[in-house]
GROMACS .gro file of N, CA and C in nm:
model
  519
    1VAL      N    1  -0.342   2.992   4.893
    1VAL     CA    2  -0.300   3.053   4.847
    1VAL      C    3  -0.473   3.116   4.885
    2SER      N    4  -0.429   3.280   4.844
    2SER     CA    5  -0.558   3.389   4.942
    2SER      C    6  -0.583   3.508   4.775
    3THR      N    7  -0.711   3.520   4.780
    3THR     CA    8  -0.720   3.619   4.692
    3THR      C    9  -0.771   3.767   4.820
    4GLN      N   10  -0.741   3.875   4.798
    4GLN     CA   11  -0.726   4.005   4.874
    4GLN      C   12  -0.873   4.057   4.835
    5SER      N   13  -0.905   4.018   4.675
    5SER     CA   14  -1.006   4.129   4.642
    5SER      C   15  -1.054   4.096   4.705
    6THR      N   16  -1.131   3.935   4.626
    6THR     CA   17  -1.323   3.892   4.762
    6THR      C   18  -1.286   3.857   4.877
    7GLY      N   19  -1.170   3.796   4.937
    7GLY     CA   20  -1.172   3.831   5.106
    7GLY      C   21  -1.203   3.633   5.125
    8GLN      N   22  -1.244   3.587   4.954
    8GLN     CA   23  -1.173   3.432   5.013
    8GLN      C   24  -1.102   3.392   4.998
    9GLN      N   25  -1.047   3.263   5.013
    9GLN     CA   26  -0.956   3.127   5.002
    9GLN      C   27  -0.966   3.075   4.884
   10GLN      N   28  -0.937   3.038   4.806
   10GLN     CA   29  -0.957   2.943   4.710
   10GLN      C   30  -0.783   2.875   4.780
   11SER      N   31  -0.858   2.722   4.767
   11SER     CA   32  -0.702   2.621   4.742
   11SER      C   33  -0.684   2.532   4.673
   12ARG      N   34  -0.558   2.510   4.632
   12ARG     CA   35  -0.573   2.415   4.466
   12ARG      C   36  -0.520   2.327   4.536
   13PRO      N   37  -0.569   2.201   4.456
   13PRO     CA   38  -0.516   2.082   4.446
   13PRO      C   39  -0.397   2.057   4.531
   14PRO      N   40  -0.332   1.939   4.618
   14PRO     CA   41  -0.301   1.956   4.604
   14PRO      C   42  -0.095   1.926   4.548
   15THR      N   43   0.001   1.945   4.524
   15THR     CA   44   0.104   1.897   4.390
   15THR      C   45   0.172   1.737   4.486
   16PRO      N   46   0.147   1.675   4.333
   16PRO     CA   47   0.181   1.526   4.332
   16PRO      C   48   0.402   1.534   4.409
   17HIS      N   49   0.391   1.403   4.438
   17HIS     CA   50   0.492   1.377   4.531
   17HIS      C   51   0.539   1.320   4.317
   18THR      N   52   0.621   1.297   4.268
   18THR     CA   53   0.598   1.293   4.158
   18THR      C   54   0.557   1.301   3.960
   19TRP      N   55   0.640   1.326   3.886
   19TRP     CA   56   0.502   1.375   3.789
   19TRP      C   57   0.656   1.352   3.668
   20SER      N   58   0.512   1.363   3.551
   20SER     CA   59   0.582   1.294   3.454
   20SER      C   60   0.647   1.499   3.372
   21VAL      N   61   0.773   1.470   3.324
   21VAL     CA   62   0.876   1.542   3.225
   21VAL      C   63   0.926   1.499   3.124
   22GLY      N   64   0.827   1.525   3.011
   22GLY     CA   65   0.928   1.511   2.867
   22GLY      C   66   1.051   1.559   2.854
   23VAL      N   67   1.129   1.501   2.728
   23VAL     CA   68   1.280   1.595   2.767
   23VAL      C   69   1.182   1.560   2.536
   24GLN      N   70   1.221   1.648   2.440
   24GLN     CA   71   1.284   1.660   2.315
   24GLN      C   72   1.370   1.654   2.294
   25THR      N   73   1.482   1.601   2.181
   25THR     CA   74   1.656   1.572   2.167
   25THR      C   75   1.593   1.673   2.000
   26MET      N   76   1.756   1.668   2.009
   26MET     CA   77   1.780   1.683   1.838
   26MET      C   78   1.733   1.577   1.749
   27TYR      N   79   1.783   1.493   1.779
   27TYR     CA   80   1.830   1.366   1.753
   27TYR      C   81   1.706   1.269   1.749
   28ARG      N   82   1.671   1.230   1.585
   28ARG     CA   83   1.573   1.133   1.569
   28ARG      C   84   1.598   1.006   1.619
   29GLU      N   85   1.536   0.893   1.637
   29GLU     CA   86   1.526   0.774   1.706
   29GLU      C   87   1.609   0.712   1.673
   30SER      N   88   1.567   0.709   1.512
   30SER     CA   89   1.700   0.631   1.347
   30SER      C   90   1.819   0.631   1.354
   31GLU      N   91   1.848   0.725   1.419
   31GLU     CA   92   1.991   0.859   1.355
   31GLU      C   93   2.052   0.723   1.527
   32THR      N   94   1.945   0.703   1.590
   32THR     CA   95   2.050   0.739   1.774
   32THR      C   96   2.070   0.541   1.742
   33GLN      N   97   1.977   0.481   1.697
   33GLN     CA   98   1.978   0.306   1.631
   33GLN      C   99   2.074   0.285   1.599
   34THR      N  100   2.126   0.157   1.675
   34THR     CA  101   2.242   0.080   1.658
   34THR      C  102   2.353  -0.063   1.606
   35ASP      N  103   2.280  -0.115   1.540
   35ASP     CA  104   2.313  -0.247   1.539
   35ASP      C  105   2.338  -0.254   1.647
   36PRO      N  106   2.228  -0.444   1.635
   36PRO     CA  107   2.263  -0.496   1.753
   36PRO      C  108   2.354  -0.557   1.836
   37TYR      N  109   2.349  -0.584   1.931
   37TYR     CA  110   2.478  -0.596   2.038
   37TYR      C  111   2.472  -0.707   1.992
   38THR      N  112   2.586  -0.841   1.925
   38THR     CA  113   2.704  -0.903   1.922
   38THR      C  114   2.846  -0.952   2.048
   39PRO      N  115   2.756  -1.020   2.165
   39PRO     CA  116   2.925  -1.043   2.240
   39PRO      C  117   2.987  -1.127   2.181
   40GLU      N  118   3.071  -1.107   2.281
   40GLU     CA  119   3.220  -1.140   2.209
   40GLU      C  120   3.175  -1.328   2.287
   41TYR      N  121   3.313  -1.384   2.206
   41TYR     CA  122   3.234  -1.599   2.232
   41TYR      C  123   3.399  -1.586   2.216
   42VAL      N  124   3.338  -1.727   2.364
   42VAL     CA  125   3.454  -1.783   2.384
   42VAL      C  126   3.448  -1.973   2.326
   43THR      N  127   3.543  -2.057   2.220
   43THR     CA  128   3.496  -2.161   2.191
   43THR      C  129   3.638  -2.263   2.283
   44GLU      N  130   3.608  -2.352   2.245
   44GLU     CA  131   3.701  -2.499   2.349
   44GLU      C  132   3.766  -2.491   2.220
   45LYS      N  133   3.959  -2.555   2.248
   45LYS     CA  134   3.980  -2.575   2.170
   45LYS      C  135   3.925  -2.706   2.078
   46GLY      N  136   3.939  -2.692   1.922
   46GLY     CA  137   3.951  -2.793   1.847
   46GLY      C  138   3.799  -2.785   1.822
   47THR      N  139   3.705  -2.670   1.837
   47THR     CA  140   3.575  -2.736   1.791
   47THR      C  141   3.528  -2.583   1.698
   48VAL      N  142   3.463  -2.630   1.590
   48VAL     CA  143   3.428  -2.506   1.513
   48VAL      C  144   3.279  -2.504   1.530
   49PRO      N  145   3.167  -2.452   1.615
   49PRO     CA  146   3.004  -2.420   1.598
   49PRO      C  147   3.028  -2.412   1.465
   50GLU      N  148   2.913  -2.429   1.421
   50GLU     CA  149   2.811  -2.388   1.320
   50GLU      C  150   2.835  -2.266   1.260
   51LEU      N  151   2.766  -2.180   1.403
   51LEU     CA  152   2.695  -2.060   1.470
   51LEU      C  153   2.857  -1.975   1.396
   52LEU      N  154   2.948  -1.992   1.443
   52LEU     CA  155   3.051  -1.922   1.391
   52LEU      C  156   3.133  -1.922   1.259
   53THR      N  157   3.030  -2.029   1.164
   53THR     CA  158   3.061  -2.029   1.017
   53THR      C  159   2.999  -1.942   1.001
   54LEU      N  160   2.836  -1.867   1.047
   54LEU     CA  161   2.859  -1.770   0.947
   54LEU      C  162   2.858  -1.643   0.990
   55ALA      N  163   2.938  -1.584   1.045
   55ALA     CA  164   2.991  -1.480   1.069
   55ALA      C  165   2.994  -1.364   0.983
   56SER      N  166   3.035  -1.406   0.830
   56SER     CA  167   2.977  -1.304   0.725
   56SER      C  168   2.896  -1.289   0.778
   57LEU      N  169   2.746  -1.324   0.769
   57LEU     CA  170   2.613  -1.247   0.821
   57LEU      C  171   2.610  -1.197   0.889
   58SER      N  172   2.554  -0.992   0.898
   58SER     CA  173   2.548  -0.992   1.016
   58SER      C  174   2.420  -0.817   0.946
   59TYR      N  175   2.416  -0.860   1.059
   59TYR     CA  176   2.272  -0.707   1.036
   59TYR      C  177   2.274  -0.627   0.911
   60HIS      N  178   2.141  -0.637   0.814
   60HIS     CA  179   2.096  -0.593   0.695
   60HIS      C  180   2.235  -0.637   0.601
   61ARG      N  181   2.338  -0.745   0.660
   61ARG     CA  182   2.426  -0.838   0.574
   61ARG      C  183   2.434  -0.920   0.562
   62GLY      N  184   2.281  -0.991   0.515
   62GLY     CA  185   2.246  -1.131   0.528
   62GLY      C  186   2.141  -1.161   0.634
   63LEU      N  187   2.151  -1.034   0.736
   63LEU     CA  188   2.103  -1.060   0.873
   63LEU      C  189   1.925  -0.954   0.862
   64PRO      N  190   1.826  -1.029   0.816
   64PRO     CA  191   1.728  -1.130   0.869
   64PRO      C  192   1.762  -1.212   0.753
   65ALA      N  193   1.805  -1.340   0.803
   65ALA     CA  194   1.819  -1.413   0.693
   65ALA      C  195   1.625  -1.444   0.553
   66GLY      N  196   1.719  -1.415   0.471
   66GLY     CA  197   1.606  -1.447   0.390
   66GLY      C  198   1.643  -1.569   0.338
   67LEU      N  199   1.508  -1.609   0.122
   67LEU     CA  200   1.590  -1.761   0.071
   67LEU      C  201   1.748  -1.803   0.066
   68ALA      N  202   1.781  -1.689   0.016
   68ALA     CA  203   1.941  -1.655  -0.068
   68ALA      C  204   2.035  -1.702   0.060
   69GLU      N  205   1.983  -1.633   0.191
   69GLU     CA  206   2.096  -1.740   0.276
   69GLU      C  207   2.065  -1.838   0.416
   70VAL      N  208   1.933  -1.822   0.329
   70VAL     CA  209   1.903  -2.029   0.406
   70VAL      C  210   1.938  -2.116   0.241
   71GLU      N  211   1.889  -2.053   0.164
   71GLU     CA  212   2.006  -2.219   0.061
   71GLU      C  213   2.169  -2.159   0.045
   72MET      N  214   2.273  -2.046   0.122
   72MET     CA  215   2.380  -2.110   0.113
   72MET      C  216   2.473  -2.133   0.218
   73ILE      N  217   2.312  -2.075   0.378
   73ILE     CA  218   2.374  -2.166   0.497
   73ILE      C  219   2.333  -2.340   0.432
   74GLU      N  220   2.233  -2.425   0.356
   74GLU     CA  221   2.261  -2.546   0.343
   74GLU      C  222   2.325  -2.599   0.227
   75ARG      N  223   2.444  -2.445   0.200
   75ARG     CA  224   2.575  -2.565   0.106
   75ARG      C  225   2.667  -2.632   0.186
   76ALA      N  226   2.655  -2.492   0.284
   76ALA     CA  227   2.774  -2.487   0.357
   76ALA      C  228   2.766  -2.583   0.476
   77ARG      N  229   2.652  -2.660   0.495
   77ARG     CA  230   2.660  -2.748   0.554
   77ARG      C  231   2.631  -2.905   0.518
   78GLU      N  232   2.597  -2.894   0.365
   78GLU     CA  233   2.732  -3.002   0.302
   78GLU      C  234   2.800  -3.056   0.278
   79LYS      N  235   2.864  -2.908   0.265
   79LYS     CA  236   2.968  -2.885   0.270
   79LYS      C  237   3.047  -2.990   0.306
   80ARG      N  238   3.016  -2.882   0.505
   80ARG     CA  239   3.099  -2.991   0.552
   80ARG      C  240   3.084  -3.132   0.545
   81ALA      N  241   2.911  -3.135   0.536
   81ALA     CA  242   2.932  -3.318   0.553
   81ALA      C  243   2.986  -3.377   0.449
   82TRP      N  244   3.068  -3.309   0.341
   82TRP     CA  245   3.162  -3.371   0.279
   82TRP      C  246   3.257  -3.404   0.266
   83GLU      N  247   3.331  -3.287   0.364
   83GLU     CA  248   3.503  -3.299   0.353
   83GLU      C  249   3.480  -3.410   0.434
   84LYS      N  250   3.390  -3.418   0.492
   84LYS     CA  251   3.410  -3.528   0.591
   84LYS      C  252   3.424  -3.658   0.540
   85THR      N  253   3.388  -3.668   0.435
   85THR     CA  254   3.399  -3.808   0.397
   85THR      C  255   3.589  -3.807   0.259
   86LEU      N  256   3.567  -3.736   0.269
   86LEU     CA  257   3.695  -3.677   0.186
   86LEU      C  258   3.823  -3.808   0.202
   87PRO      N  259   3.946  -3.830   0.205
   87PRO     CA  260   4.012  -3.912   0.248
   87PRO      C  261   4.121  -3.814   0.277
   88PRO      N  262   4.196  -3.877   0.411
   88PRO     CA  263   4.306  -3.791   0.464
   88PRO      C  264   4.387  -3.752   0.352
   89VAL      N  265   4.446  -3.637   0.396
   89VAL     CA  266   4.549  -3.487   0.329
   89VAL      C  267   4.670  -3.645   0.254
   90ASP      N  268   4.723  -3.708   0.423
   90ASP     CA  269   4.839  -3.703   0.460
   90ASP      C  270   4.858  -3.921   0.346
   91ASP      N  271   4.728  -3.976   0.308
   91ASP     CA  272   4.690  -4.099   0.246
   91ASP      C  273   4.849  -4.106   0.091
   92ILE      N  274   4.928  -4.158   0.044
   92ILE     CA  275   4.934  -4.055  -0.083
   92ILE      C  276   4.889  -4.186  -0.121
   93SER      N  277   4.816  -4.267  -0.047
   93SER     CA  278   4.752  -4.413  -0.207
   93SER      C  279   4.666  -4.355  -0.209
   94GLN      N  280   4.540  -4.206  -0.192
   94GLN     CA  281   4.411  -4.163  -0.170
   94GLN      C  282   4.391  -4.069  -0.273
   95VAL      N  283   4.489  -3.987  -0.267
   95VAL     CA  284   4.579  -3.822  -0.304
   95VAL      C  285   4.479  -3.888  -0.458
   96GLY      N  286   4.530  -3.962  -0.564
   96GLY     CA  287   4.383  -3.946  -0.686
   96GLY      C  288   4.233  -3.967  -0.619
   97LYS      N  289   4.187  -4.031  -0.543
   97LYS     CA  290   4.098  -3.980  -0.518
   97LYS      C  291   4.012  -3.908  -0.468
   98ARG      N  292   4.115  -3.858  -0.390
   98ARG     CA  293   4.044  -3.662  -0.302
   98ARG      C  294   4.018  -3.553  -0.367
   99ARG      N  295   4.188  -3.576  -0.543
   99ARG     CA  296   4.126  -3.485  -0.606
   99ARG      C  297   4.015  -3.512  -0.723
  100ALA      N  298   4.026  -3.646  -0.743
  100ALA     CA  299   3.893  -3.619  -0.842
  100ALA      C  300   3.741  -3.623  -0.735
  101MET      N  301   3.785  -3.617  -0.606
  101MET     CA  302   3.634  -3.576  -0.548
  101MET      C  303   3.627  -3.385  -0.549
  102MET      N  304   3.707  -3.358  -0.557
  102MET     CA  305   3.758  -3.197  -0.472
  102MET      C  306   3.740  -3.153  -0.575
  103GLU      N  307   3.752  -3.227  -0.748
  103GLU     CA  308   3.716  -3.162  -0.929
  103GLU      C  309   3.591  -3.172  -0.935
  104GLU      N  310   3.509  -3.214  -0.881
  104GLU     CA  311   3.363  -3.235  -0.879
  104GLU      C  312   3.305  -3.168  -0.790
  105LEU      N  313   3.315  -3.164  -0.693
  105LEU     CA  314   3.247  -3.096  -0.573
  105LEU      C  315   3.282  -2.936  -0.662
  106GLU      N  316   3.421  -2.919  -0.700
  106GLU     CA  317   3.383  -2.733  -0.770
  106GLU      C  318   3.314  -2.743  -0.966
  107ARG      N  319   3.340  -2.857  -1.001
  107ARG     CA  320   3.189  -2.851  -1.075
  107ARG      C  321   3.049  -2.866  -1.062
  108LYS      N  322   3.001  -2.897  -0.957
  108LYS     CA  323   2.906  -2.857  -0.845
  108LYS      C  324   2.894  -2.669  -0.819
  109GLU      N  325   3.001  -2.678  -0.824
  109GLU     CA  326   2.967  -2.537  -0.735
  109GLU      C  327   2.924  -2.450  -0.801
  110TRP      N  328   3.014  -2.444  -0.946
  110TRP     CA  329   3.030  -2.396  -1.072
  110TRP      C  330   2.879  -2.389  -1.140
  111VAL      N  331   2.797  -2.524  -1.099
  111VAL     CA  332   2.699  -2.487  -1.185
  111VAL      C  333   2.602  -2.397  -1.074
  112ILE      N  334   2.645  -2.391  -1.018
  112ILE     CA  335   2.546  -2.347  -0.833
  112ILE      C  336   2.561  -2.173  -0.875
  113ARG      N  337   2.627  -2.146  -0.931
  113ARG     CA  338   2.675  -2.009  -0.901
  113ARG      C  339   2.629  -1.932  -1.071
  114GLU      N  340   2.640  -2.053  -1.138
  114GLU     CA  341   2.643  -2.061  -1.304
  114GLU      C  342   2.429  -1.981  -1.314
  115LYS      N  343   2.412  -2.061  -1.209
  115LYS     CA  344   2.258  -2.036  -1.213
  115LYS      C  345   2.258  -1.906  -1.132
  116GLU      N  346   2.313  -1.917  -1.005
  116GLU     CA  347   2.264  -1.760  -1.015
  116GLU      C  348   2.281  -1.664  -1.060
  117ILE      N  349   2.382  -1.665  -1.109
  117ILE     CA  350   2.421  -1.507  -1.280
  117ILE      C  351   2.279  -1.539  -1.336
  118GLU      N  352   2.245  -1.683  -1.331
  118GLU     CA  353   2.183  -1.638  -1.427
  118GLU      C  354   2.039  -1.559  -1.400
  119LYS      N  355   2.022  -1.634  -1.276
  119LYS     CA  356   1.939  -1.532  -1.225
  119LYS      C  357   1.919  -1.418  -1.166
  120LEU      N  358   2.048  -1.361  -1.135
  120LEU     CA  359   2.052  -1.229  -1.178
  120LEU      C  360   2.054  -1.142  -1.275
  121GLN      N  361   2.079  -1.187  -1.378
  121GLN     CA  362   2.047  -1.158  -1.466
  121GLN      C  363   1.893  -1.117  -1.498
  122GLU      N  364   1.847  -1.239  -1.518
  122GLU     CA  365   1.698  -1.177  -1.523
  122GLU      C  366   1.661  -1.129  -1.455
  123VAL      N  367   1.656  -1.086  -1.371
  123VAL     CA  368   1.578  -0.991  -1.266
  123VAL      C  369   1.625  -0.887  -1.355
  124ARG      N  370   1.778  -0.785  -1.375
  124ARG     CA  371   1.848  -0.688  -1.396
  124ARG      C  372   1.764  -0.686  -1.562
  125LEU      N  373   1.750  -0.843  -1.702
  125LEU     CA  374   1.670  -0.745  -1.741
  125LEU      C  375   1.500  -0.774  -1.753
  126GLN      N  376   1.470  -0.793  -1.695
  126GLN     CA  377   1.294  -0.723  -1.633
  126GLN      C  378   1.306  -0.596  -1.601
  127VAL      N  379   1.425  -0.584  -1.463
  127VAL     CA  380   1.451  -0.445  -1.431
  127VAL      C  381   1.409  -0.389  -1.578
  128LEU      N  382   1.489  -0.379  -1.623
  128LEU     CA  383   1.538  -0.344  -1.784
  128LEU      C  384   1.442  -0.318  -1.890
  129LYS      N  385   1.333  -0.420  -1.839
  129LYS     CA  386   1.207  -0.358  -1.990
  129LYS      C  387   1.139  -0.337  -1.865
  130GLN      N  388   1.108  -0.321  -1.782
  130GLN     CA  389   0.994  -0.194  -1.674
  130GLN      C  390   1.063  -0.103  -1.731
  131ILE      N  391   1.171  -0.027  -1.739
  131ILE     CA  392   1.274   0.087  -1.733
  131ILE      C  393   1.202   0.182  -1.824
  132LEU      N  394   1.226   0.115  -1.985
  132LEU     CA  395   1.234   0.125  -2.103
  132LEU      C  396   1.036   0.115  -2.123
  133GLU      N  397   0.932   0.037  -2.078
  133GLU     CA  398   0.826   0.117  -2.106
  133GLU      C  399   0.748   0.149  -2.067
  134LYS      N  400   0.824   0.205  -1.930
  134LYS     CA  401   0.777   0.333  -1.831
  134LYS      C  402   0.806   0.455  -1.991
  135ARG      N  403   0.963   0.406  -1.952
  135ARG     CA  404   1.001   0.620  -2.048
  135ARG      C  405   0.970   0.552  -2.185
  136GLU      N  406   0.913   0.426  -2.265
  136GLU     CA  407   0.777   0.445  -2.370
  136GLU      C  408   0.682   0.531  -2.343
  137ARG      N  409   0.648   0.468  -2.221
  137ARG     CA  410   0.512   0.471  -2.170
  137ARG      C  411   0.443   0.632  -2.196
  138LYS      N  412   0.610   0.765  -2.167
  138LYS     CA  413   0.582   0.879  -2.102
  138LYS      C  414   0.646   0.967  -2.253
  139LYS      N  415   0.709   0.869  -2.329
  139LYS     CA  416   0.725   0.938  -2.464
  139LYS      C  417   0.581   0.934  -2.552
  140LYS      N  418   0.507   0.824  -2.493
  140LYS     CA  419   0.438   0.840  -2.612
  140LYS      C  420   0.271   0.967  -2.547
  141LYS      N  421   0.323   0.942  -2.451
  141LYS     CA  422   0.238   1.034  -2.365
  141LYS      C  423   0.272   1.237  -2.414
  142SER      N  424   0.442   1.212  -2.445
  142SER     CA  425   0.455   1.347  -2.440
  142SER      C  426   0.405   1.369  -2.531
  143SER      N  427   0.454   1.300  -2.693
  143SER     CA  428   0.433   1.348  -2.829
  143SER      C  429   0.318   1.398  -2.805
  144GLY      N  430   0.224   1.309  -2.759
  144GLY     CA  431  -0.008   1.329  -2.773
  144GLY      C  432   0.046   1.417  -2.778
  145ILE      N  433   0.103   1.505  -2.628
  145ILE     CA  434   0.082   1.604  -2.554
  145ILE      C  435   0.087   1.730  -2.711
  146ASN      N  436   0.226   1.740  -2.752
  146ASN     CA  437   0.275   1.785  -2.767
  146ASN      C  438   0.207   1.806  -2.996
  147ALA      N  439   0.138   1.698  -3.011
  147ALA     CA  440   0.102   1.704  -3.142
  147ALA      C  441  -0.077   1.757  -3.107
  148GLU      N  442  -0.104   1.757  -2.956
  148GLU     CA  443  -0.260   1.851  -2.998
  148GLU      C  444  -0.219   2.015  -3.002
  149TYR      N  445  -0.119   1.991  -2.866
  149TYR     CA  446  -0.081   2.214  -2.874
  149TYR      C  447  -0.028   2.210  -3.057
  150GLY      N  448   0.085   2.150  -3.116
  150GLY     CA  449   0.064   2.179  -3.202
  150GLY      C  450   0.005   2.189  -3.321
  151ALA      N  451  -0.110   2.108  -3.342
  151ALA     CA  452  -0.216   2.164  -3.402
  151ALA      C  453  -0.247   2.283  -3.381
  152ALA      N  454  -0.336   2.346  -3.248
  152ALA     CA  455  -0.403   2.379  -3.210
  152ALA      C  456  -0.353   2.587  -3.122
  153ALA      N  457  -0.189   2.547  -3.178
  153ALA     CA  458  -0.075   2.697  -3.209
  153ALA      C  459  -0.084   2.699  -3.369
  154LYS      N  460  -0.085   2.628  -3.501
  154LYS     CA  461  -0.123   2.655  -3.601
  154LYS      C  462  -0.173   2.756  -3.597
  155PRO      N  463  -0.229   2.871  -3.682
  155PRO     CA  464  -0.246   2.893  -3.783
  155PRO      C  465  -0.374   2.850  -3.910
  156ALA      N  466  -0.463   2.866  -3.928
  156ALA     CA  467  -0.538   2.809  -4.008
  156ALA      C  468  -0.535   2.853  -4.162
  157SER      N  469  -0.501   2.926  -4.152
  157SER     CA  470  -0.458   3.044  -4.289
  157SER      C  471  -0.363   3.158  -4.310
  158HIS      N  472  -0.204   3.135  -4.362
  158HIS     CA  473  -0.168   3.304  -4.340
  158HIS      C  474  -0.265   3.396  -4.562
  159PRO      N  475  -0.250   3.501  -4.490
  159PRO     CA  476  -0.298   3.595  -4.543
  159PRO      C  477  -0.111   3.583  -4.707
  160ALA      N  478  -0.147   3.577  -4.829
  160ALA     CA  479  -0.077   3.483  -4.881
  160ALA      C  480  -0.024   3.655  -4.916
  161HIS      N  481  -0.074   3.783  -4.906
  161HIS     CA  482   0.024   3.865  -4.957
  161HIS      C  483   0.139   3.917  -4.789
  162LEU      N  484   0.076   3.904  -4.718
  162LEU     CA  485   0.220   3.836  -4.588
  162LEU      C  486   0.250   3.723  -4.592
  163VAL      N  487   0.291   3.631  -4.665
  163VAL     CA  488   0.367   3.559  -4.627
  163VAL      C  489   0.421   3.568  -4.732
  164ARG      N  490   0.371   3.576  -4.833
  164ARG     CA  491   0.489   3.631  -4.963
  164ARG      C  492   0.554   3.756  -4.952
  165GLY      N  493   0.484   3.902  -4.838
  165GLY     CA  494   0.597   3.978  -4.759
  165GLY      C  495   0.754   3.927  -4.725
  166ARG      N  496   0.699   3.827  -4.657
  166ARG     CA  497   0.765   3.779  -4.595
  166ARG      C  498   0.955   3.661  -4.640
  167THR      N  499   0.913   3.620  -4.752
  167THR     CA  500   1.047   3.587  -4.792
  167THR      C  501   1.038   3.678  -4.935
  168ASP      N  502   0.943   3.794  -4.939
  168ASP     CA  503   1.040   3.851  -5.045
  168ASP      C  504   1.144   3.997  -4.956
  169ASN      N  505   1.125   3.965  -4.779
  169ASN     CA  506   1.211   4.003  -4.737
  169ASN      C  507   1.376   3.882  -4.756
  170VAL      N  508   1.365   3.769  -4.689
  170VAL     CA  509   1.449   3.728  -4.661
  170VAL      C  510   1.495   3.675  -4.821
  171GLN      N  511   1.470   3.718  -4.908
  171GLN     CA  512   1.542   3.660  -5.100
  171GLN      C  513   1.651   3.837  -5.072
  172GLY      N  514   1.492   3.960  -5.060
  172GLY     CA  515   1.609   4.070  -5.124
  172GLY      C  516   1.748   4.096  -4.928
  173GLU      N  517   1.751   4.029  -4.857
  173GLU     CA  518   1.882   4.051  -4.851
  173GLU      C  519   1.998   4.047  -4.829
   0.00000   0.00000   0.00000
């Protein structure tokens, strides 16, 4: 590039062959994020992989697994192992034993479920207590402010003739 006013030539640096271009979209990254990819699967006939027994768990619904999900997985493993010890359904001589074993398992599952319900109720009770305590603190704080303003807003004394005049006007109507 030459400049005509000074008569000297100014050179600029050569243009690079590649350069970075920024693009801004109107979507945030969190809006475009999808659930993790879950591929299709094929199993051998007659097999049920343990992973497929956890199909009810998915991203944001049990996954990533926390303590409760780990306990559920362990109970499912125990139940599958227990089911292998059951007498066959077609053996008529073992029907009573099978029924007794199933009733025992059902009682154990009810005990576990009752404990889970008690835990949930305890958590809810704690949350309720916290909410009530917070409300009580706000109430005490606001009543303290009202009492402070109420005492400052009252005049120390009213002239007797003004008070009497107000009551006379009310009675006269």
